[in-house]
Amino acid sequence: MSGDLQRMDDEVEAVNILLVDDKAARLLSYRSILEPLAQNLIEANSGTEALRLLMERDFALILLDVNMPDMDGFETAATIHQHPRFEKTPIIFVSAINVTDFDRLRGYKLGAVDYVLVPVIPEILRSKVGVLVELFRKRRELQISNLRLADANAELAHANAALHSEKNREVHRLNQTLQLANEALEKTNSNLHAEVAERSRAEQRLQDADRRKDEFLATLAHELRNPLAPIQSALGVRRLMQPRDQQDAELQGVMERQLRHMVRLIDDLLDVSRITRDRLELRLEEVRVIAALETAIELAKPLMLDANQHLHLNFSGRDCIVRADEQRLAQIFANILNNASKYTPSDGNIWLDCQADTAQVTVSVRDSGIGIEADKLDVIFDLFRQIDTSLERARGGLGIGLTLVRRLVSMHGGTVQAYSDGIGAGSNFVVNLPLCLCPALPASEVQTPVARSLQRLRIYVIDDNRDAADMLALSLSTIGHDVRTCYASLSFVALASAFLPDLIFMDVGMPHLNGFELAPLVRAQSWAQNSYLVALTGWGQEEDRLRSRAAGFDEHVVKPADIETIERICTTVQNGAVRRQ
């Protein structure tokens, strides 16, 4: 094995990450955040020192402070990427102040892949750095495979050249020469087979790494739901309280919109993980397309309102029915509307049209945005693909929304296509879905509920996350219920037997005794026969809901639960809900 090959093999095991900041305290914080990744963390106190270290070794990525004396982050990045050896080295800028769109554009032109604002959120920084490290490793592994294959090809070419030369010089010794050449060829083929086998193993390692990445995305999305739950509950409590002034109401709205946006991003992460593992499921039923479109508009409306954009509707296919998963159908149209809003400037226009013929319904979302280059129309649905323009960068995104659209449309038996006349000409996304060949849905019969006096409920919240338990309990107390909390699953049965709760909110992922193990124990108590059990969890697939039902839960709620969901559950119990048997 050559020296370069050996060096690259070593780098795959643990890569170098350069941390550049003139503040020692920040360097220490970066190190504490990134040490769980088990990589080589190398520090530099200035741009000049960073350049010196770059000449000594290779780095998978550079975490670079923007505001440094003498040579700031932008100058350092420009100098680094002027060198051919480092022009592809990814740079994450760190800034203690808000950066303008011009600064972001300047950074991206200098080769930055992302910005991180101080104070740094450890999970986000580790996630971004982890992705870049994994990409660096994969690139190194591929280079190693290519070098090995090149070595094998060189050996084979050398053997063939030796055979040709020997045949020309010693015709009279043809038999002996052929025998020697065949032996050399056999050896070369053996080496080639070994290299091919090694390449297959390398490909398998790449597949394993990709699988681990998918599992990581699923786990990351689940874990992100846990801290969002108490935030959601706290915002629900604030909403139940009267705002002091208009400014307080506006702040409440901002926090709620951003939390909903974070939940949608987490849902997208879960969905893309399920898609890559072929675990995405549909609940098919007869659905009015107009209902899914109205839901999608509600989901996309906050983004459009923030940008002061104008939505124009034309629903000539109002009564058409498709066989679909209504929630997923709304997700398709909401993702396309969000995409149109992200790529359309303020005061721009978005047109949503729905038309139908005898066989299919066509929904198109057209915008007056930045448009799409012709050579990118076929790749914008690829995973993590984003259009590289300053306007788009200002809006951000994970680059997975359109991937979900294409897969979900395909699972519904339809097609989706993007059209654009080029940069500045806007874009048009067209979804075609087959109509349901069955009679129209009957109008639903509206039943007037029987009026009941809604009593004050006795409620227990059990969660090992104290913040989550306390915030949910505060929400329930604010709407008038008698609430107790428990942080340890092992002691819950004894505590609850003295309180006799009507309703129990139980976290599933608790240590020592998880919710699936605790629920049957609760159900075995005589006082719990009519108690209503709600599972709180970050997992929301059908198999997870079935598992909750089998354990004895009456309802399965995916974190973070909003105040409307909590109130609905309480009202259900107050109205005399009969526990499922």
Coordinates of C-alpha atoms in Angstrom, one line a residue:
M1 CA 0.0 0.0 0.0
S2 CA 1.4 3.5 -1.0
G3 CA 2.2 6.2 1.6
D4 CA -0.8 8.3 0.4
L5 CA -3.1 5.4 0.7
Q6 CA -1.9 4.6 4.3
R7 CA -2.3 8.2 5.3
M8 CA -5.8 8.4 3.9
D9 CA -6.7 5.1 5.7
D10 CA -5.5 6.6 9.0
E11 CA -7.6 9.8 8.4
V12 CA -10.8 7.8 7.9
E13 CA -10.5 6.6 11.5
A14 CA -10.3 10.0 13.2
V15 CA -10.4 13.3 11.3
N16 CA -8.9 16.7 12.1
I17 CA -11.2 19.6 12.9
L18 CA -9.7 23.1 13.1
L19 CA -11.3 25.4 15.7
V20 CA -10.3 29.1 15.1
D21 CA -11.2 31.8 17.6
D22 CA -9.3 34.5 19.4
K23 CA -11.4 33.9 22.6
A24 CA -10.0 31.0 24.7
A25 CA -13.4 30.6 26.4
R26 CA -15.1 29.9 23.1
L27 CA -12.5 27.5 22.0
L28 CA -13.1 25.6 25.3
S29 CA -16.8 25.6 24.7
Y30 CA -16.3 24.3 21.1
R31 CA -14.1 21.6 22.4
S32 CA -16.7 20.5 25.1
I33 CA -19.5 20.5 22.5
L34 CA -17.5 18.5 19.9
E35 CA -15.5 16.1 22.0
P36 CA -18.4 13.5 22.0
L37 CA -17.7 13.1 18.3
A38 CA -14.3 11.6 19.2
Q39 CA -12.4 13.5 16.5
N40 CA -9.0 15.3 16.6
L41 CA -9.9 18.9 17.7
I42 CA -7.0 21.3 16.9
E43 CA -7.2 24.9 18.1
A44 CA -5.9 28.2 16.6
N45 CA -6.1 31.6 18.2
S46 CA -5.9 33.6 15.0
G47 CA -6.2 33.4 11.2
T48 CA -2.4 33.4 10.8
E49 CA -2.0 30.4 13.2
A50 CA -4.9 28.6 11.3
L51 CA -3.0 29.1 8.0
R52 CA 0.1 27.7 9.6
L53 CA -1.7 24.6 10.9
L54 CA -3.3 24.0 7.5
M55 CA 0.1 23.7 5.9
E56 CA 1.0 20.9 8.3
R57 CA -2.0 18.6 8.0
D58 CA -5.4 18.1 6.3
F59 CA -8.7 19.0 8.0
A60 CA -12.2 17.7 7.5
L61 CA -13.7 21.1 8.3
I62 CA -12.9 24.5 9.9
L63 CA -15.0 26.2 12.6
L64 CA -14.0 29.8 12.0
D65 CA -14.9 32.9 14.1
V66 CA -16.0 35.8 11.9
N67 CA -14.9 38.6 14.2
M68 CA -11.1 38.3 15.0
P69 CA -8.5 41.0 15.2
D70 CA -5.8 41.5 12.5
M71 CA -7.3 38.9 10.1
D72 CA -11.0 38.4 10.4
G73 CA -12.9 35.2 9.4
F74 CA -13.7 36.4 5.9
E75 CA -10.1 37.3 5.1
T76 CA -9.0 34.0 6.6
A77 CA -11.5 32.0 4.6
A78 CA -10.5 33.8 1.4
T79 CA -6.8 33.0 2.0
I80 CA -7.6 29.4 2.8
H81 CA -9.6 28.7 -0.4
Q82 CA -7.1 30.5 -2.6
H83 CA -4.8 27.5 -2.0
P84 CA -5.7 24.6 -4.4
R85 CA -5.1 22.1 -1.6
F86 CA -7.8 23.7 0.7
E87 CA -10.3 25.1 -1.8
K88 CA -12.8 22.3 -1.0
T89 CA -12.3 22.3 2.8
P90 CA -15.8 23.2 4.3
I91 CA -15.9 26.2 6.6
I92 CA -18.6 26.9 9.3
F93 CA -18.6 30.6 10.3
V94 CA -19.3 31.4 13.9
S95 CA -20.6 34.9 14.7
A96 CA -21.5 36.6 18.0
I97 CA -23.7 39.1 16.2
N98 CA -26.5 38.8 13.7
V99 CA -25.2 38.7 10.2
T100 CA -26.8 40.4 7.2
D101 CA -27.9 38.8 4.0
F102 CA -24.9 40.5 2.4
D103 CA -22.5 39.0 5.0
R104 CA -24.1 35.5 4.4
L105 CA -23.7 35.9 0.6
R106 CA -20.1 37.0 1.1
G107 CA -19.4 34.0 3.3
Y108 CA -21.0 31.5 0.9
K109 CA -19.0 33.0 -2.0
L110 CA -15.8 32.4 0.1
G111 CA -16.7 28.8 0.5
A112 CA -18.7 28.7 3.8
V113 CA -21.2 25.9 4.1
D114 CA -23.1 27.3 7.1
Y115 CA -23.3 29.9 9.8
V116 CA -23.6 29.3 13.6
L117 CA -24.7 32.2 15.9
V118 CA -23.4 32.6 19.5
P119 CA -24.6 31.4 21.9
V120 CA -24.0 28.1 20.2
I121 CA -26.7 25.4 20.5
P122 CA -24.6 22.2 21.2
E123 CA -26.9 19.7 19.5
I124 CA -27.2 21.8 16.3
L125 CA -23.4 22.4 16.2
R126 CA -22.6 18.7 16.8
S127 CA -25.2 17.6 14.2
K128 CA -23.7 20.0 11.5
V129 CA -20.1 19.0 12.3
G130 CA -21.1 15.3 12.4
V131 CA -22.6 15.5 9.0
L132 CA -19.5 17.2 7.5
V133 CA -17.2 14.7 9.2
E134 CA -19.2 11.8 7.8
L135 CA -19.1 13.3 4.3
F136 CA -15.3 13.7 4.7
R137 CA -14.9 10.1 5.7
K138 CA -17.1 8.9 2.8
R139 CA -15.0 11.0 0.4
R140 CA -11.8 9.5 1.8
E141 CA -13.1 6.0 1.6
L142 CA -14.0 6.5 -2.0
Q143 CA -10.6 7.9 -2.8
I144 CA -9.0 4.9 -1.2
S145 CA -11.1 2.5 -3.3
N146 CA -10.2 4.4 -6.4
L147 CA -6.5 4.4 -5.6
R148 CA -6.6 0.6 -5.0
L149 CA -8.4 0.0 -8.2
A150 CA -5.8 2.2 -10.1
D151 CA -3.0 0.1 -8.6
A152 CA -4.7 -3.1 -9.8
N153 CA -5.2 -1.6 -13.3
A154 CA -1.5 -0.5 -13.4
E155 CA -0.4 -4.0 -12.4
L156 CA -2.6 -5.5 -15.1
A157 CA -1.3 -3.1 -17.7
H158 CA 2.3 -3.8 -16.7
A159 CA 1.7 -7.6 -17.1
N160 CA 0.2 -7.1 -20.5
A161 CA 3.1 -4.9 -21.6
A162 CA 5.6 -7.5 -20.4
L163 CA 3.8 -10.2 -22.3
H164 CA 3.7 -8.2 -25.5
S165 CA 7.4 -7.4 -25.3
E166 CA 8.4 -10.9 -24.5
K167 CA 6.5 -12.3 -27.5
N168 CA 8.2 -9.8 -29.9
R169 CA 11.7 -10.6 -28.7
E170 CA 11.6 -14.4 -28.3
V171 CA 9.3 -16.0 -30.8
H172 CA 11.3 -19.2 -30.6
R173 CA 10.6 -19.4 -26.9
L174 CA 6.9 -18.8 -27.3
N175 CA 5.7 -21.7 -25.2
Q176 CA 7.9 -20.8 -22.3
T177 CA 7.0 -17.1 -22.6
L178 CA 3.3 -17.9 -22.7
Q179 CA 3.6 -20.0 -19.6
L180 CA 5.4 -17.3 -17.7
A181 CA 2.9 -14.7 -18.9
N182 CA 0.0 -16.9 -17.9
E183 CA 1.4 -17.2 -14.4
A184 CA 1.9 -13.4 -14.2
L185 CA -1.7 -12.9 -15.5
E186 CA -3.1 -15.4 -12.9
K187 CA -1.3 -13.5 -10.1
T188 CA -2.6 -10.1 -11.4
N189 CA -6.2 -11.5 -11.7
S190 CA -5.9 -12.7 -8.1
N191 CA -4.8 -9.3 -7.0
L192 CA -7.7 -7.8 -9.1
H193 CA -10.2 -10.1 -7.4
A194 CA -8.9 -9.1 -4.0
E195 CA -9.2 -5.4 -4.9
V196 CA -12.8 -5.9 -6.2
A197 CA -13.6 -7.7 -3.0
E198 CA -12.2 -4.8 -1.0
R199 CA -14.2 -2.4 -3.1
S200 CA -17.3 -4.4 -2.4
R201 CA -16.5 -4.3 1.3
A202 CA -16.0 -0.5 1.0
E203 CA -19.4 -0.2 -0.7
Q204 CA -21.0 -2.2 2.1
R205 CA -19.4 0.1 4.6
L206 CA -20.9 3.1 2.8
Q207 CA -24.3 1.4 2.8
D208 CA -23.9 0.7 6.5
A209 CA -22.9 4.3 7.1
D210 CA -25.9 5.5 5.2
R211 CA -28.2 3.2 7.2
R212 CA -26.7 4.5 10.4
K213 CA -27.2 8.0 9.1
D214 CA -30.9 7.3 8.6
E215 CA -31.2 5.8 12.1
F216 CA -29.4 8.8 13.5
L217 CA -31.9 11.2 11.7
A218 CA -34.8 9.2 13.2
T219 CA -33.3 9.2 16.7
L220 CA -32.3 12.9 16.4
A221 CA -35.8 13.9 15.4
H222 CA -37.3 11.9 18.3
E223 CA -34.9 13.3 20.8
L224 CA -35.6 16.9 19.6
R225 CA -39.2 16.4 20.5
N226 CA -38.5 16.0 24.2
P227 CA -37.2 19.6 24.8
L228 CA -40.0 20.9 22.6
A229 CA -42.7 19.4 24.8
P230 CA -42.2 21.7 27.8
I231 CA -41.8 24.7 25.5
Q232 CA -45.1 23.9 23.8
S233 CA -46.8 23.5 27.2
A234 CA -45.3 26.8 28.4
L235 CA -46.5 28.7 25.3
G236 CA -49.9 27.1 25.8
V237 CA -50.0 28.5 29.4
R238 CA -49.0 31.9 28.2
R239 CA -51.8 31.9 25.6
L240 CA -54.3 31.0 28.3
M241 CA -53.2 34.0 30.2
Q242 CA -54.3 37.5 29.1
P243 CA -51.4 39.3 27.3
R244 CA -50.3 42.5 29.0
D245 CA -50.2 44.5 25.8
Q246 CA -50.0 44.2 22.0
Q247 CA -46.3 43.7 22.0
D248 CA -46.7 40.7 24.3
A249 CA -49.3 39.2 22.0
E250 CA -47.0 39.6 19.0
L251 CA -44.1 37.9 20.9
Q252 CA -46.4 35.0 21.7
G253 CA -47.3 34.7 18.0
V254 CA -43.7 34.7 17.0
M255 CA -42.7 32.0 19.5
E256 CA -45.7 29.8 18.5
R257 CA -45.0 30.2 14.7
Q258 CA -41.3 29.4 15.2
L259 CA -42.1 26.4 17.4
R260 CA -44.6 25.1 14.7
H261 CA -41.8 25.6 12.1
M262 CA -39.4 23.6 14.3
V263 CA -42.0 20.8 14.7
R264 CA -42.5 20.7 10.9
L265 CA -38.7 20.4 10.3
I266 CA -38.5 17.5 12.8
D267 CA -41.5 15.8 11.1
D268 CA -39.6 16.2 7.8
L269 CA -36.5 14.6 9.3
L270 CA -38.6 11.6 10.5
D271 CA -40.3 11.3 7.2
V272 CA -37.1 11.3 5.1
S273 CA -35.7 8.7 7.5
R274 CA -38.8 6.5 7.0
I275 CA -38.7 7.0 3.2
T276 CA -35.1 5.9 2.9
R277 CA -35.9 2.8 5.1
D278 CA -39.2 2.1 3.2
R279 CA -41.2 2.5 6.4
L280 CA -43.5 5.3 5.4
E281 CA -47.1 4.3 5.7
L282 CA -50.3 5.7 4.3
R283 CA -53.8 5.6 5.7
L284 CA -55.9 5.5 2.6
E285 CA -59.5 6.7 2.5
E286 CA -61.8 8.8 0.2
V287 CA -60.6 12.4 0.6
R288 CA -61.9 15.6 -0.9
V289 CA -59.0 17.4 -2.5
I290 CA -60.4 20.8 -1.4
A291 CA -60.1 19.7 2.3
A292 CA -56.4 18.8 1.9
L293 CA -55.8 22.1 0.1
E294 CA -57.5 24.1 2.8
T295 CA -55.3 22.4 5.5
A296 CA -52.2 23.1 3.4
I297 CA -53.0 26.7 3.1
E298 CA -53.4 27.0 6.9
L299 CA -50.0 25.4 7.4
A300 CA -48.3 27.6 4.8
K301 CA -50.1 30.9 5.7
P302 CA -47.7 32.1 8.5
L303 CA -44.7 32.0 6.1
M304 CA -46.6 33.9 3.5
L305 CA -47.9 36.5 6.0
D306 CA -44.4 37.1 7.2
A307 CA -43.3 37.9 3.6
N308 CA -46.5 39.9 2.8
Q309 CA -47.1 37.6 -0.1
H310 CA -50.4 37.4 -2.0
L311 CA -52.1 34.0 -2.5
H312 CA -54.6 33.7 -5.4
L313 CA -57.0 30.7 -5.5
N314 CA -58.8 29.0 -8.3
F315 CA -60.7 25.8 -7.3
S316 CA -62.7 24.7 -10.3
G317 CA -62.1 21.1 -9.2
R318 CA -63.7 21.7 -5.8
D319 CA -65.8 18.5 -5.6
C320 CA -63.2 16.0 -6.8
I321 CA -62.4 13.0 -4.6
V322 CA -59.2 10.9 -4.5
R323 CA -58.2 7.9 -2.5
A324 CA -55.4 9.2 -0.3
D325 CA -54.0 9.7 3.2
E326 CA -55.6 13.2 4.0
Q327 CA -52.8 14.2 6.3
R328 CA -50.1 13.2 3.8
L329 CA -52.0 14.9 0.9
A330 CA -52.1 18.1 2.9
Q331 CA -48.3 17.7 3.6
I332 CA -47.7 17.5 -0.2
F333 CA -49.4 20.7 -1.0
A334 CA -48.1 22.5 2.2
N335 CA -44.5 21.6 1.3
I336 CA -45.0 23.0 -2.3
L337 CA -46.6 26.2 -1.0
N338 CA -43.8 26.6 1.6
N339 CA -41.2 26.1 -1.2
A340 CA -43.0 28.7 -3.4
S341 CA -43.0 31.2 -0.5
K342 CA -39.3 30.6 0.3
Y343 CA -38.3 31.4 -3.3
T344 CA -40.6 34.3 -3.8
P345 CA -39.7 37.8 -2.6
S346 CA -41.8 40.0 -0.4
D347 CA -45.0 41.3 -1.9
G348 CA -44.8 38.6 -4.5
N349 CA -47.6 36.5 -5.8
I350 CA -48.5 32.8 -5.5
W351 CA -51.2 31.1 -7.5
L352 CA -52.9 27.9 -6.3
D353 CA -55.1 26.2 -9.0
C354 CA -57.1 23.0 -8.8
Q355 CA -58.8 21.5 -11.9
A356 CA -60.1 18.1 -12.7
D357 CA -61.2 16.0 -15.7
T358 CA -62.8 12.6 -15.9
A359 CA -59.6 10.7 -14.8
Q360 CA -57.4 12.9 -12.7
V361 CA -57.2 16.1 -10.6
T362 CA -54.4 18.6 -11.3
V363 CA -53.1 20.9 -8.6
S364 CA -50.6 23.6 -9.6
V365 CA -48.6 26.0 -7.5
R366 CA -47.2 28.9 -9.5
D367 CA -45.1 31.8 -8.1
S368 CA -43.5 35.0 -9.2
G369 CA -40.2 34.0 -7.5
I370 CA -36.6 33.6 -8.6
G371 CA -37.2 30.7 -11.0
I372 CA -35.2 27.6 -11.7
E373 CA -32.4 27.0 -14.2
A374 CA -33.2 24.5 -16.9
D375 CA -30.4 22.1 -15.8
K376 CA -31.7 22.0 -12.2
L377 CA -35.4 21.1 -13.0
D378 CA -34.6 17.3 -12.9
V379 CA -32.6 17.4 -9.7
I380 CA -34.5 19.7 -7.3
F381 CA -36.4 16.7 -6.0
D382 CA -33.2 15.0 -4.9
L383 CA -32.6 14.7 -1.2
F384 CA -30.8 17.7 0.5
R385 CA -30.8 19.5 -2.9
Q386 CA -31.1 23.3 -2.7
I387 CA -30.9 26.0 -5.3
D388 CA -27.7 28.0 -4.7
T389 CA -28.9 31.6 -4.8
S390 CA -28.7 34.4 -2.3
L391 CA -32.5 34.8 -2.0
E392 CA -32.9 31.2 -1.2
R393 CA -30.1 31.2 1.3
A394 CA -31.9 34.0 3.2
R395 CA -34.9 31.7 3.7
G396 CA -32.9 28.5 4.6
G397 CA -34.4 25.0 4.8
L398 CA -33.2 21.4 5.0
G399 CA -33.6 20.6 1.3
I400 CA -35.9 17.6 2.0
G401 CA -39.4 19.0 1.5
L402 CA -39.5 18.4 -2.3
T403 CA -38.0 14.9 -1.8
L404 CA -41.0 14.1 0.5
V405 CA -43.4 15.6 -2.1
R406 CA -42.1 13.4 -4.9
R407 CA -42.2 10.2 -2.8
L408 CA -45.6 10.8 -1.3
V409 CA -47.1 11.7 -4.7
S410 CA -45.7 8.5 -6.1
M411 CA -47.1 6.5 -3.2
H412 CA -50.5 8.0 -4.1
G413 CA -50.2 6.8 -7.7
G414 CA -49.6 10.3 -9.1
T415 CA -46.9 12.5 -10.6
V416 CA -45.2 15.8 -9.8
Q417 CA -43.3 18.0 -12.2
A418 CA -41.5 21.3 -12.0
Y419 CA -41.5 23.9 -14.7
S420 CA -39.7 27.3 -15.1
D421 CA -38.6 29.6 -17.9
G422 CA -35.4 30.3 -16.1
I423 CA -33.9 32.7 -13.5
G424 CA -36.3 35.5 -12.6
A425 CA -39.3 33.9 -14.4
G426 CA -40.9 32.1 -11.4
S427 CA -41.7 28.4 -11.2
N428 CA -44.6 26.1 -11.4
F429 CA -45.1 22.8 -9.6
V430 CA -47.8 20.5 -11.0
V431 CA -49.3 17.5 -9.2
N432 CA -51.5 15.0 -10.9
L433 CA -53.5 12.5 -8.9
P434 CA -55.9 9.8 -10.1
L435 CA -59.6 10.5 -9.2
C436 CA -61.4 8.0 -7.1
L437 CA -63.8 5.9 -9.3
C438 CA -66.5 5.8 -6.7
P439 CA -69.7 7.8 -5.8
A440 CA -69.2 11.2 -4.2
L441 CA -68.9 11.2 -0.4
P442 CA -72.3 11.8 1.3
A443 CA -72.7 15.0 3.2
S444 CA -71.9 14.4 6.9
E445 CA -74.8 14.5 9.3
V446 CA -74.1 17.1 12.0
Q447 CA -75.1 15.9 15.4
T448 CA -75.7 18.3 18.3
P449 CA -73.7 17.1 21.3
V450 CA -75.6 16.6 24.5
A451 CA -74.8 19.4 26.9
R452 CA -72.9 18.4 30.0
S453 CA -71.6 20.2 32.9
L454 CA -67.8 19.9 32.6
Q455 CA -66.4 18.9 36.0
R456 CA -63.0 19.5 37.3
L457 CA -60.8 16.5 36.5
R458 CA -58.2 14.8 38.8
I459 CA -55.2 14.4 36.5
Y460 CA -51.8 12.8 37.0
V461 CA -48.7 13.7 34.8
I462 CA -45.8 11.2 35.0
D463 CA -42.6 12.1 33.2
D464 CA -39.0 11.8 34.2
N465 CA -38.3 15.1 32.4
R466 CA -39.2 17.5 35.2
D467 CA -39.6 20.5 32.9
A468 CA -41.9 18.6 30.6
A469 CA -44.0 17.3 33.5
D470 CA -44.2 20.7 35.3
M471 CA -45.2 22.6 32.2
L472 CA -47.9 20.2 31.2
A473 CA -49.2 20.2 34.7
L474 CA -49.2 24.0 34.7
S475 CA -51.2 24.0 31.5
L476 CA -53.8 21.6 33.0
S477 CA -54.0 23.6 36.2
T478 CA -54.5 26.8 34.2
I479 CA -57.5 25.4 32.5
G480 CA -59.0 24.5 35.9
H481 CA -58.0 20.9 36.8
D482 CA -56.6 19.3 39.9
V483 CA -53.1 18.1 38.8
R484 CA -50.4 16.1 40.4
T485 CA -46.9 15.2 39.0
C486 CA -44.7 12.2 39.4
Y487 CA -41.1 12.0 38.1
A488 CA -40.3 8.3 38.9
S489 CA -42.3 5.5 37.3
L490 CA -41.5 3.0 40.1
S491 CA -43.4 5.1 42.7
F492 CA -46.4 6.1 40.5
V493 CA -48.8 3.3 41.4
A494 CA -48.6 3.9 45.1
L495 CA -49.0 7.7 44.7
A496 CA -51.9 7.5 42.2
S497 CA -53.9 5.0 44.3
A498 CA -54.3 7.7 47.0
F499 CA -55.3 10.3 44.4
L500 CA -57.6 8.3 42.1
P501 CA -57.0 10.2 38.8
D502 CA -59.6 10.5 36.1
L503 CA -56.9 11.1 33.5
I504 CA -53.2 10.1 33.3
F505 CA -50.7 11.6 30.9
M506 CA -47.7 9.1 30.9
D507 CA -44.4 9.5 29.1
V508 CA -43.4 6.3 27.3
G509 CA -39.6 6.6 27.4
M510 CA -38.9 6.6 31.1
P511 CA -35.9 4.8 32.8
H512 CA -36.3 1.8 35.0
L513 CA -39.9 1.1 34.1
N514 CA -41.1 2.6 30.8
G515 CA -44.6 3.5 29.9
F516 CA -45.4 0.3 28.0
E517 CA -44.4 -1.6 31.1
L518 CA -46.1 0.7 33.6
A519 CA -49.5 1.0 31.8
P520 CA -50.5 -2.7 32.4
L521 CA -49.6 -2.3 36.0
V522 CA -51.8 0.7 36.3
R523 CA -54.6 -1.1 34.4
A524 CA -54.4 -4.0 37.0
Q525 CA -55.5 -1.6 39.8
S526 CA -59.2 -1.5 40.6
W527 CA -59.2 2.3 40.9
A528 CA -57.8 2.6 37.3
Q529 CA -60.5 0.6 35.5
N530 CA -62.2 3.8 34.3
S531 CA -59.1 6.1 34.2
Y532 CA -58.2 7.5 30.8
L533 CA -54.5 6.8 29.9
V534 CA -52.7 9.0 27.4
A535 CA -49.2 7.9 26.0
L536 CA -46.8 10.8 25.4
T537 CA -44.0 9.9 23.0
G538 CA -41.8 11.2 20.2
W539 CA -42.7 8.2 18.0
G540 CA -45.8 8.4 15.9
Q541 CA -45.8 5.5 13.4
E542 CA -48.8 3.1 13.2
E543 CA -46.8 0.4 14.8
D544 CA -46.1 2.7 17.8
R545 CA -49.8 3.5 18.2
L546 CA -50.7 -0.2 18.1
R547 CA -48.1 -0.9 20.7
S548 CA -49.6 1.8 22.9
R549 CA -53.0 0.4 22.5
A550 CA -51.8 -3.1 23.3
A551 CA -50.2 -1.8 26.5
G552 CA -53.5 -0.3 27.7
F553 CA -53.4 3.3 26.6
D554 CA -56.6 5.0 25.4
E555 CA -54.8 7.6 23.3
H556 CA -51.4 8.1 21.7
V557 CA -50.1 11.7 21.5
V558 CA -46.9 12.7 19.7
K559 CA -44.7 15.3 21.4
P560 CA -45.0 18.2 21.6
A561 CA -48.7 18.3 22.3
D562 CA -50.3 21.7 21.8
I563 CA -52.8 23.2 24.2
E564 CA -55.7 22.5 21.8
T565 CA -54.9 18.7 21.9
I566 CA -54.7 18.8 25.7
E567 CA -58.0 20.6 26.0
R568 CA -59.7 18.2 23.5
I569 CA -58.5 15.2 25.6
C570 CA -59.8 16.8 28.8
T571 CA -63.1 17.6 27.2
T572 CA -63.4 14.0 25.9
V573 CA -62.9 12.7 29.5
Q574 CA -65.3 15.3 30.9
N575 CA -68.0 14.3 28.4
G576 CA -67.9 10.7 29.8
A577 CA -65.5 9.0 27.4
V578 CA -65.7 5.2 27.8
R579 CA -62.3 3.6 28.1
R580 CA -61.6 1.2 25.3
Q581 CA -61.6 -2.5 26.3

